[in-house]
Structure formats: structure tokens, C-alpha cells
Short mmCIF file of C-alpha atoms in Angstrom, two decimals:
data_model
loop_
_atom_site.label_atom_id
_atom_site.label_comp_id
_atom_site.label_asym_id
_atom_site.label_seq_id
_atom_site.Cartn_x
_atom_site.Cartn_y
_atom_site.Cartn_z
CA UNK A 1 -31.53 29.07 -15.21
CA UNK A 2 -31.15 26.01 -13.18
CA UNK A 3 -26.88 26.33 -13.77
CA UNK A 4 -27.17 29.96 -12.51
CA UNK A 5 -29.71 29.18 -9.54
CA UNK A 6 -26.66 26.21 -8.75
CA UNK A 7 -23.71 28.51 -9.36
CA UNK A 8 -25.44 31.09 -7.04
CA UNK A 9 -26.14 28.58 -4.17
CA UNK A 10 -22.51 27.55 -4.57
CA UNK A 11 -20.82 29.85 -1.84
CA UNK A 12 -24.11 28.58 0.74
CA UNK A 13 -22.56 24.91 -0.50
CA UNK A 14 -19.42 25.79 0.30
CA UNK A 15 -20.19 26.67 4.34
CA UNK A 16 -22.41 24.06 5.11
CA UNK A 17 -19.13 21.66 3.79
CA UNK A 18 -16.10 24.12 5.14
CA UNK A 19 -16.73 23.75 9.23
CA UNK A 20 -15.59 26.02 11.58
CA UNK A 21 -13.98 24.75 14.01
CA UNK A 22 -11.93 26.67 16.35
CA UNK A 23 -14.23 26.56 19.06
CA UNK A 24 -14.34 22.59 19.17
CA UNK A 25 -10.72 21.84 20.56
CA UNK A 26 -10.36 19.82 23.51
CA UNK A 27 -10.29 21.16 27.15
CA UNK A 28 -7.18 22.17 28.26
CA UNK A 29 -5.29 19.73 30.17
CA UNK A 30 -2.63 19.06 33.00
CA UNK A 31 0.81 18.86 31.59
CA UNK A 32 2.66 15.82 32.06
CA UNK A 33 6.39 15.98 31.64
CA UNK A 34 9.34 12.89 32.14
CA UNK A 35 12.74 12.89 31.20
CA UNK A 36 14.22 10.83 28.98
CA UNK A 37 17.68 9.29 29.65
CA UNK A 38 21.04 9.49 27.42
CA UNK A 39 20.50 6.25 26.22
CA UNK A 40 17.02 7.14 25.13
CA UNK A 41 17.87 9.92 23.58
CA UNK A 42 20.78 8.70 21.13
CA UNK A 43 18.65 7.93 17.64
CA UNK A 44 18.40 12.05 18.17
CA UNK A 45 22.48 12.66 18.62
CA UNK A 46 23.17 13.31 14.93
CA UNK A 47 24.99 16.24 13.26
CA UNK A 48 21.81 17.34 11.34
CA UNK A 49 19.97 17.51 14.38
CA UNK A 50 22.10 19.12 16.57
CA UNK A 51 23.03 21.82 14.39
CA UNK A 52 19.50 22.42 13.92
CA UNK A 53 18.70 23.14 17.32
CA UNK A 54 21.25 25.10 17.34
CA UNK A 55 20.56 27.71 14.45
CA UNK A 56 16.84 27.75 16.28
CA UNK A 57 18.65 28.42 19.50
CA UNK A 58 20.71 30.82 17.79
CA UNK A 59 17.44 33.00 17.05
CA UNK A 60 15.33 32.71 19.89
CA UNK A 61 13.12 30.04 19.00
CA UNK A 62 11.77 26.69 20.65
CA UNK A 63 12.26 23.49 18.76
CA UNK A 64 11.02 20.19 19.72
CA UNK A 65 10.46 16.73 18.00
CA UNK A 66 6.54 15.98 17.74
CA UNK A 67 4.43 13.12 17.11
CA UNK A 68 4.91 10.28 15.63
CA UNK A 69 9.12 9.98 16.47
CA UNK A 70 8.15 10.91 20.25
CA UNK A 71 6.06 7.78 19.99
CA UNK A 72 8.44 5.67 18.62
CA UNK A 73 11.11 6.77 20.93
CA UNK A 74 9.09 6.14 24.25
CA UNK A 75 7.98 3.20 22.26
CA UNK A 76 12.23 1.92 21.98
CA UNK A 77 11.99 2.18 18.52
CA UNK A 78 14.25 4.12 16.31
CA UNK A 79 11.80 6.78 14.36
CA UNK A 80 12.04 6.54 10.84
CA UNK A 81 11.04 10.34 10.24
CA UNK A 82 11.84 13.43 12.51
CA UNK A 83 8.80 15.78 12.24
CA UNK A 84 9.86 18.99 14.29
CA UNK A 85 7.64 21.66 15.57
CA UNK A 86 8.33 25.17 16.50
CA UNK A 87 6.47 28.54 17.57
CA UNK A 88 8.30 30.62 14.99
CA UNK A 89 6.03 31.24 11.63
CA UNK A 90 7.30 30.13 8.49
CA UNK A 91 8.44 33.83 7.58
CA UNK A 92 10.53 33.55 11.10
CA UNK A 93 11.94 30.56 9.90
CA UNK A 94 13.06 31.45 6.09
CA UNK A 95 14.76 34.48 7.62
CA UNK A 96 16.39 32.32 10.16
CA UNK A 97 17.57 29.46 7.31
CA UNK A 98 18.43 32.78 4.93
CA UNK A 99 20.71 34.16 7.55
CA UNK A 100 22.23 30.56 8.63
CA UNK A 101 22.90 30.13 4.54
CA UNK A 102 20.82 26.36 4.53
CA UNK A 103 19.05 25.67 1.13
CA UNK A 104 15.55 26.00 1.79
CA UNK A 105 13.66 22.42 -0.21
CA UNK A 106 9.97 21.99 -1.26
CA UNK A 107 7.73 25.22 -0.28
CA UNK A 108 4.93 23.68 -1.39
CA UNK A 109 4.02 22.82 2.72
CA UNK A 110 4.64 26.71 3.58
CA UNK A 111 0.63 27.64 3.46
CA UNK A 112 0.47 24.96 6.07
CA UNK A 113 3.49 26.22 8.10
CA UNK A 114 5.91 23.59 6.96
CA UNK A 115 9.55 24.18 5.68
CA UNK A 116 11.91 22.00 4.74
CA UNK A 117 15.40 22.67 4.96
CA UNK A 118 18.67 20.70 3.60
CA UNK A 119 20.49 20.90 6.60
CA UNK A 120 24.51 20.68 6.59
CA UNK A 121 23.74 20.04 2.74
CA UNK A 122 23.13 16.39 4.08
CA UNK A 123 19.72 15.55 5.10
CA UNK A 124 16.30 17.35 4.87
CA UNK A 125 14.67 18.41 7.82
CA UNK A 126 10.61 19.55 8.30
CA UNK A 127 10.03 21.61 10.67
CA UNK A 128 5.98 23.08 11.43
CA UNK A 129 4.41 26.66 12.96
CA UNK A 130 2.61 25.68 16.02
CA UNK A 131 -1.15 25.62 14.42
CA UNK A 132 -4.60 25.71 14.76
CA UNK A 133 -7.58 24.73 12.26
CA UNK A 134 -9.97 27.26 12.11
CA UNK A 135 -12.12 25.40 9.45
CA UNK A 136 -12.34 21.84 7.64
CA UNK A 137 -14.20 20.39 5.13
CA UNK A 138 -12.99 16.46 6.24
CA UNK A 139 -10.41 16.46 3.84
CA UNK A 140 -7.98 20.16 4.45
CA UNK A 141 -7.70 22.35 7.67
CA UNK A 142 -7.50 25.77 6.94
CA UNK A 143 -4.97 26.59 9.70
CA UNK A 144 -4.15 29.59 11.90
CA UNK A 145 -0.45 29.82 13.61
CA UNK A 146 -0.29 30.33 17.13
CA UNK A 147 2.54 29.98 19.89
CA UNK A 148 0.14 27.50 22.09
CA UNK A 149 1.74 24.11 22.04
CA UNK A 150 -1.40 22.67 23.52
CA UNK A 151 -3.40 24.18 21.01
CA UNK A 152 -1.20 22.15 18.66
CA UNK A 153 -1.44 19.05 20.76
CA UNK A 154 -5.11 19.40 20.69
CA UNK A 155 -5.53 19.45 16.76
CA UNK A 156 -3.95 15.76 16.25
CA UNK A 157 -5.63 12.68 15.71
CA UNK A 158 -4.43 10.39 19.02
CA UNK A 159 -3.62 10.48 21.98
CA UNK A 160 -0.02 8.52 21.45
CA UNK A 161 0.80 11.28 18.95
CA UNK A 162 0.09 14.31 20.68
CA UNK A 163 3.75 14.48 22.44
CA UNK A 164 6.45 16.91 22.45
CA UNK A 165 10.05 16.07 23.32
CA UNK A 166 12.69 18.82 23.33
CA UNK A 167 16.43 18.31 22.75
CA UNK A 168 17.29 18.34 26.29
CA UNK A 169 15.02 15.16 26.61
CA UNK A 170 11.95 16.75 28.33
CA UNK A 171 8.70 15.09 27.41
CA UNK A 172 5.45 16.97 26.99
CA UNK A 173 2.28 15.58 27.10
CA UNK A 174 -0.86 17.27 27.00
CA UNK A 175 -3.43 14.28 26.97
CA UNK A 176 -1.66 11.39 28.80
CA UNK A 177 -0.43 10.01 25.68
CA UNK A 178 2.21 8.13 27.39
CA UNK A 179 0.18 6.32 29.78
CA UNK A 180 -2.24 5.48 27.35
CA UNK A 181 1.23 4.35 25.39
CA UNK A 182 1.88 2.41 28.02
CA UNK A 183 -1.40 0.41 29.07
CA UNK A 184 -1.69 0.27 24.80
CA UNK A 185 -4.50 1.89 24.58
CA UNK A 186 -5.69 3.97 21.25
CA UNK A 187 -7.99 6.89 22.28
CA UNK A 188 -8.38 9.89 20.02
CA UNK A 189 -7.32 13.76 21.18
CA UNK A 190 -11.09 14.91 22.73
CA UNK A 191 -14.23 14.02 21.16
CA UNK A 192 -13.27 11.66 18.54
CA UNK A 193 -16.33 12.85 16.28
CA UNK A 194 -14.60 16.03 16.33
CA UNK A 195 -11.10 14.88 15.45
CA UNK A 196 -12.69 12.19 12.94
CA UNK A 197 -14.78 15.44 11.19
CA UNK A 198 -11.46 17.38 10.42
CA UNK A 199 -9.99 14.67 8.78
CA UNK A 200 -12.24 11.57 8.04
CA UNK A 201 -9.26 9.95 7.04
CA UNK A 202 -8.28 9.25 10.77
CA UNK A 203 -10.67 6.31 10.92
CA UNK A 204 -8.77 4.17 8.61
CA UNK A 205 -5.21 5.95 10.77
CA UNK A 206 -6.92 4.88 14.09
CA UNK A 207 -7.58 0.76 12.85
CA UNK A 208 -3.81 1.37 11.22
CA UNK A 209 -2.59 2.56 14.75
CA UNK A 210 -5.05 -0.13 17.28
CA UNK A 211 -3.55 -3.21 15.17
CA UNK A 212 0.03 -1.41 15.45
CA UNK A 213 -0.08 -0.60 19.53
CA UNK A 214 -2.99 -1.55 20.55
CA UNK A 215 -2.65 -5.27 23.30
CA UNK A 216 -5.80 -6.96 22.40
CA UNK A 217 -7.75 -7.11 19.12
CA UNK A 218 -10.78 -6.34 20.68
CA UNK A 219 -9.49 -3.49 23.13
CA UNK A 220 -11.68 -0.63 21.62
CA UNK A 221 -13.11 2.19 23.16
CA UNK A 222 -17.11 2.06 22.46
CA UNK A 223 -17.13 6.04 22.16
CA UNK A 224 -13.99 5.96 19.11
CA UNK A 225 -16.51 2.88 17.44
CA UNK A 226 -19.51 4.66 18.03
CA UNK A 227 -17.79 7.71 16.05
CA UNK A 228 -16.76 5.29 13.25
CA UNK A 229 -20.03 4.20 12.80
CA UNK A 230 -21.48 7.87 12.73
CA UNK A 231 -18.94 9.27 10.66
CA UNK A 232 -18.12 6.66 7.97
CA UNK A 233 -19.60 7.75 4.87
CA UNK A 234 -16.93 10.75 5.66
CA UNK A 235 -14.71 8.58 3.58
CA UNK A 236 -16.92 9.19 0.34
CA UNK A 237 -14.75 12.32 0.42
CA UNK A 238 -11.50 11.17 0.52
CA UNK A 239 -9.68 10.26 -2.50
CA UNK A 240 -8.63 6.79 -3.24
CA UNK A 241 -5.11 6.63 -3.33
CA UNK A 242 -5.24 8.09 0.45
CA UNK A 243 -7.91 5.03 1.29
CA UNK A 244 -5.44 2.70 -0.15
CA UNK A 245 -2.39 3.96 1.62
CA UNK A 246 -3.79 3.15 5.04
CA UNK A 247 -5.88 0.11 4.24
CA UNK A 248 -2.74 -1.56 2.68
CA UNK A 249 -1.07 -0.68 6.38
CA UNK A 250 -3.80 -2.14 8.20
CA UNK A 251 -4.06 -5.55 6.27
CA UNK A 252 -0.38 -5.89 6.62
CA UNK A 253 -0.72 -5.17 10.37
CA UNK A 254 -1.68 -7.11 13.40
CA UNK A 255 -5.03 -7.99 13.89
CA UNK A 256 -6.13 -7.40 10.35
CA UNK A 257 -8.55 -9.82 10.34
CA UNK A 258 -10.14 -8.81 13.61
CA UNK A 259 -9.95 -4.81 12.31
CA UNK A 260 -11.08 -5.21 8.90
CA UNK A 261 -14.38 -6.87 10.19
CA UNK A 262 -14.67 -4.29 12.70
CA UNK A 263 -14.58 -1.95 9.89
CA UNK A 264 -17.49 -3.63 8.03
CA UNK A 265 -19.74 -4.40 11.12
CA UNK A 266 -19.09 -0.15 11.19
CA UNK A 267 -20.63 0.29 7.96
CA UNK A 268 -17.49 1.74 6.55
CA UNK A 269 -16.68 -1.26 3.32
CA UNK A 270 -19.15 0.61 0.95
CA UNK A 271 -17.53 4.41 0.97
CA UNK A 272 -13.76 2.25 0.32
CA UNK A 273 -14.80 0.55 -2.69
CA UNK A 274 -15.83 -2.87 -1.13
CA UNK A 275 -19.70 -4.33 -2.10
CA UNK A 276 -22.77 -4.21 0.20
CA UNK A 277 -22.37 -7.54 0.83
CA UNK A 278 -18.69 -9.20 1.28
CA UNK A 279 -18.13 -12.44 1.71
CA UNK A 280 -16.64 -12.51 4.99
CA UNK A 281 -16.80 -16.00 5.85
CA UNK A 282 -13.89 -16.47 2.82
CA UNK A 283 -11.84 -13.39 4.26
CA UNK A 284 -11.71 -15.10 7.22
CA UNK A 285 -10.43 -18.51 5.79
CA UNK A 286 -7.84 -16.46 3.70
CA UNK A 287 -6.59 -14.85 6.65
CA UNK A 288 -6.33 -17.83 8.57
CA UNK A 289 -4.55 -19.78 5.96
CA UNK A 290 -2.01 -16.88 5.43
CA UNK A 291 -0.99 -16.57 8.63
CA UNK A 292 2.27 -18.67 8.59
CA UNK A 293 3.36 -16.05 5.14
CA UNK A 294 5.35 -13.35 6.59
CA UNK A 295 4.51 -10.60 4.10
CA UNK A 296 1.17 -11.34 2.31
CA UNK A 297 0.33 -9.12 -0.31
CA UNK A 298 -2.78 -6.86 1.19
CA UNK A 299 -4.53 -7.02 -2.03
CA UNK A 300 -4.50 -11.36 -1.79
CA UNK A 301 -6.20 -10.45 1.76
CA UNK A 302 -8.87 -8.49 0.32
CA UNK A 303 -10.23 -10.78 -2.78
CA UNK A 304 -11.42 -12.61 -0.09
CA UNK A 305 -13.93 -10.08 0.69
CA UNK A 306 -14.62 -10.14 -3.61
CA UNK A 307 -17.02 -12.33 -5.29
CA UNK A 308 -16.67 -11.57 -8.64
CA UNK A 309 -14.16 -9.71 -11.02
CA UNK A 310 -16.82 -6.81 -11.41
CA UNK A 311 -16.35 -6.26 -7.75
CA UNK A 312 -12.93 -6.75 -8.55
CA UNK A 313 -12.60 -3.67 -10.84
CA UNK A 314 -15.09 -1.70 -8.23
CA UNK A 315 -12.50 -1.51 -6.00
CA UNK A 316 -9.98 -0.88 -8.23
CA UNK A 317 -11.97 2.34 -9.56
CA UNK A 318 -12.66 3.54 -5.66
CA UNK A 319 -8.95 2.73 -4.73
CA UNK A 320 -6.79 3.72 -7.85
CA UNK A 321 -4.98 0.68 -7.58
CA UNK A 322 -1.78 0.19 -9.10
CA UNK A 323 -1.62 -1.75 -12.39
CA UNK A 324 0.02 -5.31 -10.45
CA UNK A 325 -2.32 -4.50 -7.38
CA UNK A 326 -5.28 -4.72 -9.42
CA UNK A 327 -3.81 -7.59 -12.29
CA UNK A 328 -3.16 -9.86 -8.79
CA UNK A 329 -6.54 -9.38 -7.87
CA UNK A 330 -7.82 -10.25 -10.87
CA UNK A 331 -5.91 -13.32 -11.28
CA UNK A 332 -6.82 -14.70 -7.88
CA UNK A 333 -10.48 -13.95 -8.34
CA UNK A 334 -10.36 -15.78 -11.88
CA UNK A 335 -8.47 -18.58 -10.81
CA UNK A 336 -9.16 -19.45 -7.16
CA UNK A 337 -11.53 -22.22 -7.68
CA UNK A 338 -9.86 -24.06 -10.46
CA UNK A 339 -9.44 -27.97 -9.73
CA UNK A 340 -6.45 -29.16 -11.72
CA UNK A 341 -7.20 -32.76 -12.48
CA UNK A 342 -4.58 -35.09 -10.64
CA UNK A 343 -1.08 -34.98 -11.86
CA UNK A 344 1.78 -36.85 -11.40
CA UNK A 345 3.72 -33.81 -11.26
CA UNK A 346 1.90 -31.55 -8.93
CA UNK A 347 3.73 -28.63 -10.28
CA UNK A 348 2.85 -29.46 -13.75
CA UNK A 349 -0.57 -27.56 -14.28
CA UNK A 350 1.08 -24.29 -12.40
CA UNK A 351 3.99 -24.53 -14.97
CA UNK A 352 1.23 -24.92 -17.94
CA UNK A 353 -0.70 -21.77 -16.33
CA UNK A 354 2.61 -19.93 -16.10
CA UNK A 355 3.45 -21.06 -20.02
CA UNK A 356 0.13 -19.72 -21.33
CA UNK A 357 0.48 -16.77 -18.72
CA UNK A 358 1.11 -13.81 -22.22
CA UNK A 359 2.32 -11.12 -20.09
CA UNK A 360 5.98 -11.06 -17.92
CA UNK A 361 6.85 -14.47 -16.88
CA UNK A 362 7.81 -12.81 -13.99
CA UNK A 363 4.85 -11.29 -12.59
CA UNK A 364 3.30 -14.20 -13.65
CA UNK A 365 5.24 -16.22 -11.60
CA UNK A 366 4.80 -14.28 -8.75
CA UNK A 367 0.75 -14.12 -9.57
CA UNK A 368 0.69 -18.22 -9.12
CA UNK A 369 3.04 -18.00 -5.65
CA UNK A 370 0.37 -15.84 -4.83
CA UNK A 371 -2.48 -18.16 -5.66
CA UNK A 372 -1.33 -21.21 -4.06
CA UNK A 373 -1.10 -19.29 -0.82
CA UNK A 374 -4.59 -18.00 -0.54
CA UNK A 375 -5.57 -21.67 -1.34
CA UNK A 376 -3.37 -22.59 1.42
CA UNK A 377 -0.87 -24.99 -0.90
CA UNK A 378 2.25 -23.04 1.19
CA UNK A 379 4.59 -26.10 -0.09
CA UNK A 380 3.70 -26.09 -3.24
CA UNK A 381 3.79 -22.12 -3.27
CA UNK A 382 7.48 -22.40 -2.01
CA UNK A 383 8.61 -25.38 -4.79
CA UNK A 384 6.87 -23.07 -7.64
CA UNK A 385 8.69 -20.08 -6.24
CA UNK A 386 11.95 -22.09 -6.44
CA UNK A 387 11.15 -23.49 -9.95
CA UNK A 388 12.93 -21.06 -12.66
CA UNK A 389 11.25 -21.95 -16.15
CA UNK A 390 13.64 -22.60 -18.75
CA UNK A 391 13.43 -20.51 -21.70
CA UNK A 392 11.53 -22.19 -24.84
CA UNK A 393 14.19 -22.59 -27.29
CA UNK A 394 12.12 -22.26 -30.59
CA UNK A 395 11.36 -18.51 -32.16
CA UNK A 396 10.06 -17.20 -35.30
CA UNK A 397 13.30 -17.71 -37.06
CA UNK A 398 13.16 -21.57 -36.45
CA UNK A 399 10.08 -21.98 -37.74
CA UNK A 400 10.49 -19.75 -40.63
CA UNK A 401 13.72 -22.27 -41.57
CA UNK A 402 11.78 -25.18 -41.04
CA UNK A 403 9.35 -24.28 -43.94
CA UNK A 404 6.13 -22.57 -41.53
CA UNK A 405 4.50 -19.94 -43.52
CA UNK A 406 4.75 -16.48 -41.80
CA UNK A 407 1.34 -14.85 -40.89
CA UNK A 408 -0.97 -16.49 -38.23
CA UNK A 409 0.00 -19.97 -38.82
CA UNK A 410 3.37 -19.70 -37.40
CA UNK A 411 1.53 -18.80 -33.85
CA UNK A 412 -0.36 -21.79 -34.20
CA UNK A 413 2.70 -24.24 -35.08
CA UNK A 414 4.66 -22.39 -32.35
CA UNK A 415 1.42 -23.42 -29.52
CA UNK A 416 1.83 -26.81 -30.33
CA UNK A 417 6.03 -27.05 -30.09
CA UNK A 418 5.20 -25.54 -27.24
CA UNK A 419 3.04 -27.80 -25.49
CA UNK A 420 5.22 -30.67 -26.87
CA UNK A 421 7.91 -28.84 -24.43
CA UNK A 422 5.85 -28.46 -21.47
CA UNK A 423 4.52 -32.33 -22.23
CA UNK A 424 7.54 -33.47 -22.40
CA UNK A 425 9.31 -31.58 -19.00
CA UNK A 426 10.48 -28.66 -21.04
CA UNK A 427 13.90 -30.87 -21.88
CA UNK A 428 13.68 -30.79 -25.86
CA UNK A 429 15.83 -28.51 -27.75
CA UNK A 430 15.65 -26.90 -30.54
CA UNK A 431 16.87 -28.86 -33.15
CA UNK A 432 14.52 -31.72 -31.16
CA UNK A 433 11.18 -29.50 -31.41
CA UNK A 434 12.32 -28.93 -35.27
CA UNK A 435 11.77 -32.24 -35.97
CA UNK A 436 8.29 -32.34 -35.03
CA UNK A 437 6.87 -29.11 -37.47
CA UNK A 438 6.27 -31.57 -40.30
CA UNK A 439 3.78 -33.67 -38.45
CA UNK A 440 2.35 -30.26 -36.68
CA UNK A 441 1.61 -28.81 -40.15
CA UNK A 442 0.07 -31.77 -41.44
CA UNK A 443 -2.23 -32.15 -38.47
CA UNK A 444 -3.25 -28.73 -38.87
CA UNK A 445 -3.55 -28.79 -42.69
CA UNK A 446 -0.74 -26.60 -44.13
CA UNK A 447 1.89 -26.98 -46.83
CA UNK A 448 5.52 -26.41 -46.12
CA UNK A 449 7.22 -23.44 -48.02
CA UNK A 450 9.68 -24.41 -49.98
CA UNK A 451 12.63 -23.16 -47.75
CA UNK A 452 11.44 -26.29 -45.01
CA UNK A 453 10.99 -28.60 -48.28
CA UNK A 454 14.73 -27.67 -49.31
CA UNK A 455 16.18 -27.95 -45.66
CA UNK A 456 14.37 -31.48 -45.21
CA UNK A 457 16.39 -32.23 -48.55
CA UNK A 458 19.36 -31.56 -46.87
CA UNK A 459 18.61 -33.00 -43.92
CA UNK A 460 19.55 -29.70 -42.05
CA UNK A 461 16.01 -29.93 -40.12
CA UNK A 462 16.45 -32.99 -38.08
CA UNK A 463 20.61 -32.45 -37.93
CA UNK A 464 21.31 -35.86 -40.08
CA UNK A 465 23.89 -35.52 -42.82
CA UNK A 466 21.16 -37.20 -44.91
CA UNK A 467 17.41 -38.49 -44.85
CA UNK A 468 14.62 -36.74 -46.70
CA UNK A 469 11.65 -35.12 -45.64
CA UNK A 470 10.04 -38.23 -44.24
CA UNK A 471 12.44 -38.85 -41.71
CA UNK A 472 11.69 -35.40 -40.46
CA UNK A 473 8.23 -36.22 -39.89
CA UNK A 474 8.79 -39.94 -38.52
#
């Protein structure tokens, strides 16, 4: 009874989540237009494009960059996607790509009014309907086409991506994007609870685009913080490979110090998979001491904020990190307050961790690098990372000819050889480490098979053309 009395209440559920929203769009606007110059216009000079604009032309229908590459181009920076936008539906447009003969790619975004064409059988090109969201749940928009380019404008997150630009080099702007572009400002489109609620993932897109534009680390708007603070346990809802996404973009950016406190004094840490209670003071040294490394990793940043490995693996639940992401964190939270006792070699006990490290030398190489920088060692970071480990010269097959019985023994001789390597600057070879098994298997209480016993008798063991066993062992 208590499944049905739930399965009936679903649909009631479902509405209170599912928000209508197509009366909450922001009030219509002046329209602000500039023209860009040649010069300015050249990332958009390609065959692709132009030959897209022209099959659009062709049928009647408006195309125009939007977003983020308007941005970047009033911004001087060469876009690294072209997102297009158009009034003709996605019917309009398969017709239109059907009668031009392009190869239509990925339909999957055609619910949403996206196709995707391979254009000159060279490079694929998105273009969108001109849409509306008529409902949201925070996560999806169920969306309704329409012709209205503001209407468009007014459904995006910010300000700074709420431009048009045509192919002639007319900018539109609905919402003075481009002075807010200009002063460096970050303001969402309208009521930012509004905009937050369709999407709650455009809290963690507005810290990603303050710290990216934005002229001062502190330049926030208290209406977009008091919206974060209302609206952060939004991000319960959104999966955590979307989190991660942005978060790693925001610890790699500007100001990520700055932002990511922001983002706990906001209350938002606990719905991204961070504890109740992070140790901020320590983020804040880490961040300071990594400042001089171009490209830290962002999950080195964030075991700062970690006090123990079960926090560790918290976070790696909530974020769906990958399998490096969340080994690195683990290492670093294991091995951050080790004290190596004073060496002569400085490298020496980094070298012993990497020997003993059972997994890729590699990635555990790149682990230690790691390490040393969020203890601020940078010099000693940069000699390990220039240190290649030679590779230990005795196997299975040496020991088996030196006389070590096979089974779990052979893993314990083969520890000690190598620690007599790593002792000993990693120089001995081979036929070197060979000569100390006799002594190793006494120590440890075994008896030589009699393939070792024979090869001692011939003094293959310790390379002499004579000598019996106990000059192997001397």
C-alpha cells in the first residue's frame, strides 16, 4: 500500500520538481549593436563557415555566431568552438542540409534544436533553433522554438554570453553584455535566482567565468552571491562528473583560492562532495605555495581542503573521479606529513618511495613530483622529475639460477637485492646483486636448491672461472 500511495503521488512529485517557467524571462531590453572590423572578424573567414552562411542564405534563413565565440572574439581571442544559432527549426534545417547534400552528424541534440552538420566533408558545424524553456527541473529545459532572438538571449546564463554576431560583423546585444565585457564584470541574464533555478549548474559556470574575466577577486555582485547562497543545495541534483568538469576549471583558473572560499563561506562544499568542515587554513597554504607551478593538478589543490582519506574517497564518490584523480589524492593525503629522517642524498627517500611504489613507475613518479610541490620542495620536485630510475637488473630468472626456491621466498630474496640496489645508488648489476643471494638466504633461513649449489660449483654465480660456494657468499 505504501508503494502504490508513492507511485500515485509520483506525477504531484513530478510538478512540484519540473518548473514552469516561461513567464520568468527577463524584461525586454534595448538592443545594442557595434560593428566589428575586418581584422576582427578573420578567425570567422574560413571555407566551412562561409559556405555555411551561404546554404542558410541560400534558403531564407538568419545565421549568426552566439555565445561563448562572440565573447571570445570581442574578448581578441580566437574561439575555440563556433556555436551558431538560427530561427529555422531543426526540420527547416535537415531539409535545407538534405537539399545542399551535407552529411547530417550526431542527432542526438535534435529534441533540443541542435544539428550538426559535416560541412564541405571537413569540419562539423552546430547550429541551434532559436529557443525558449518552458519548464526545468535544475538539471534539463524542456524547450519551445521560437523566432525571438531576445527570447533566446534571455534564456542564457550571463550577461557576456548572451551576444549575437552575424557574418557581416554586426553585434547584438540584448543585456549590455559587452560593456559589462568591458568594465569585467560577471552579472547573470535577469534575476540570477531565476537563471541559477533552470540550471543549478551555472553557479559553479559563474565562479568558472568571474576567475576567467572577472578584474578583481573580490568584484562580486551581492545579488549573484546572495543567489548562490539561496540556491546551493541545487547542486545535490546535479551529477558528479558535471560538478567535476567545472570545479577542475575553476581551481585551474585565476583567483581559485579567493573563489573556492567564496564557494564555502556560500554553503555550497557539502552538495560537491567536500566535508562540513574543511580545513581551509591548509588550502590556503597549498595555494600559496603552488603559485610559482604553472599547471597544478586541481585535485593537489583540493586535498588541502581533506583531512583524512575517508574524506578522500567522499569526494571521490560525489565527483566520479577518474582512477589517477582519485589515486593522487590519495597519495598526497597519505603521505603529506611524512618527515624523512636527514639524508645525505635528499633525493634518496623519494627514490626509496618510488622503488616500493607497486603500481606504474610512472604514475608513481609523477604522484611524488606532485607531493613535493604541495609541500612546497619546488627544487627538489624539479631534480626528482629529472631523475629517470634505472631499471633493477635482477628478475625471477636470476634468482631461480642462483639456487632461490620459487614460491614466496623468491619475493622476499628479490626485496632485499633490491634494497641492496637502492643502498648502494642503484649502480650494481646483475651479476654484482647475484653474488649477494647466498648471504640473503642464509639471513633469512633458506637452503639453496641444488641448481644455485651446482652454479656456485662452477663458479658461474659470481662470474669467476673458479671458487666454490663460499666465495659467493664472502
Amino acid at each position: 500500500m505504501i508503494v502504490l500511495e508513492n507511485i500515485c503521488r509520483l506525477p504531484i512529485l513530478l510538478r512540484q520538481l519540473w518548473k514552469p517557467c516561461s513567464r520568468q524571462l527577463p524584461p525586454r531590453r534595448q538592443l545594442l549593436t557595434m560593428q566589428l572590423s575586418a581584422e576582427q572578424l578573420a578567425p570567422l573567414r574560413t571555407p566551412e563557415v562561409t559556405q555555411l552562411a551561404e546554404m542558410f542564405g541560400r534558403h531564407g534563413y538568419e545565421l549568426r555566431l552566439a555565445g561563448g565565440a562572440v565573447r571570445d572574439m570581442l574578448s581578441g581571442i580566437v574561439p575555440a568552438d563556433l556555436d551558431f544559432a538560427t530561427p529555422a527549426t531543426p526540420d527547416q534545417m535537415k531539409a535545407l542540409f538534405a537539399a545542399e547534400q551535407v552529411r547530417l552528424i550526431n542527432t542526438k541534440g535534435e529534441k533540443h534544436g541542435t544539428i550538426t552538420a559535416r560541412v564541405n566533408d571537413a569540419v562539423n558545424m552546430e547550429v541551434t533553433t532559436l529557443r525558449i524553456d518552458v519548464a526545468t527541473d535544475g538539471r534539463h529545459a524542456e524547450v519551445q522554438f521560437t523566432t525571438d532572438w531576445q527570447q533566446d538571449a534571455g534564456r542564457r546564463d550571463l550577461t557576456v554570453n548572451a551576444m549575437f554576431l552575424d557574418l557581416n560583423g554586426t553585434v547584438y546585444d540584448y543585456f549590455n553584455g559587452y560593456e559589462d565585457l568591458q568594465h569585467r564584470r560577471i552579472r547573470f541574464v535577469g534575476d540570477p535566482s531565476t537563471r541559477i533555478q533552470e540550471d543549478y549548474l551555472r553557479i559553479l559556470r559563474y565562479f568558472r567565468f568571474f576567475g576567467r574575466l572577472s578584474g578583481s577577486a573580490d568584484g562580486h555582485e551581492a545579488a549573484a552571491l546572495s543567489a548562490v547562497r539561496e540556491n546551493a543545495a541545487g547542486l545535490a541534483r546535479i551529477s558528479g562528473e558535471r560538478i567535476w568538469s567545472e570545479l577542475k576549471r575553476i581551481l585551474a583558473g585565476r583567483y581559485h583560492r579567493e573563489l573556492m572560499l567564496t564557494m564555502l563561506d556560500l554553503g555550497v562544499g557539502p552538495h560537491i562532495g567536500l566535508p562540513p568542515d574543511p580545513d581551509t587554513a591548509e588550502f590556503g597554504r597549498i595555494c600559496e605555495r603552488m603559485e610559482v607551478v604553472q599547471e597544478p593538478q586541481p585535485i593537489t589543490l583540493l586535498a588541502g581542503l581533506l583531512r583524512t582519506l575517508e574524506e578522500m574517497m567522499a569526494l571521490h564518490q560525489r565527483l566520479k573521479l577518474s582512477a589517477f584523480e582519485r589515486d593522487l589524492g590519495l597519495f598526497i593525503v597519505t603521505h603529506r606529513e611524512d618527515t624523512p629522517p636527514p639524508h645525505p642524498q635528499p633525493l634518496r627517500p623519494y627514490q626509496q618511495l618510488l622503488a616500493d611504489y607497486r603500481a606504474s613507475k610512472r604514475v608513481g613518479k609523477l604522484f611524488i613530483v606532485e607531493l613535493l610541490r604541495y609541500r612546497g620542495q619546488h627544487q627538489l620536485a624539479a631534480e626528482f622529475d629529472a631523475w629517470e630510475m634505472p631499471r633493477f637488473p635482477v628478475n625471477g630468472a636470476t634468482l631461480k639460477e642462483a639456487g632461490v626456491p620459487v614460491g614466496r621466498h623468491m619475493s622476499r630474496v628479490l626485496d632485499r637485492l633490491r634494497q641492496i640496489w637502492i643502498d648502494t645508488d642503484f649502480q650494481p648489476t646483475e651479476q654484482q646483486l647475484k653474488k649477494h643471494v647466498p648471504a640473503v638466504m642464509e639471513e633469512l633461513g633458506l637452503t639453496p636448491t641444488s641448481a644455485g649449489k651446482g652454479e656456485g660449483k662452477k663458479g658461474e654465480v659470481n662470474g669467476t672461472d673458479g671458487g666454490g660456494g663460499g666465495e659467493v657468499a664472502s
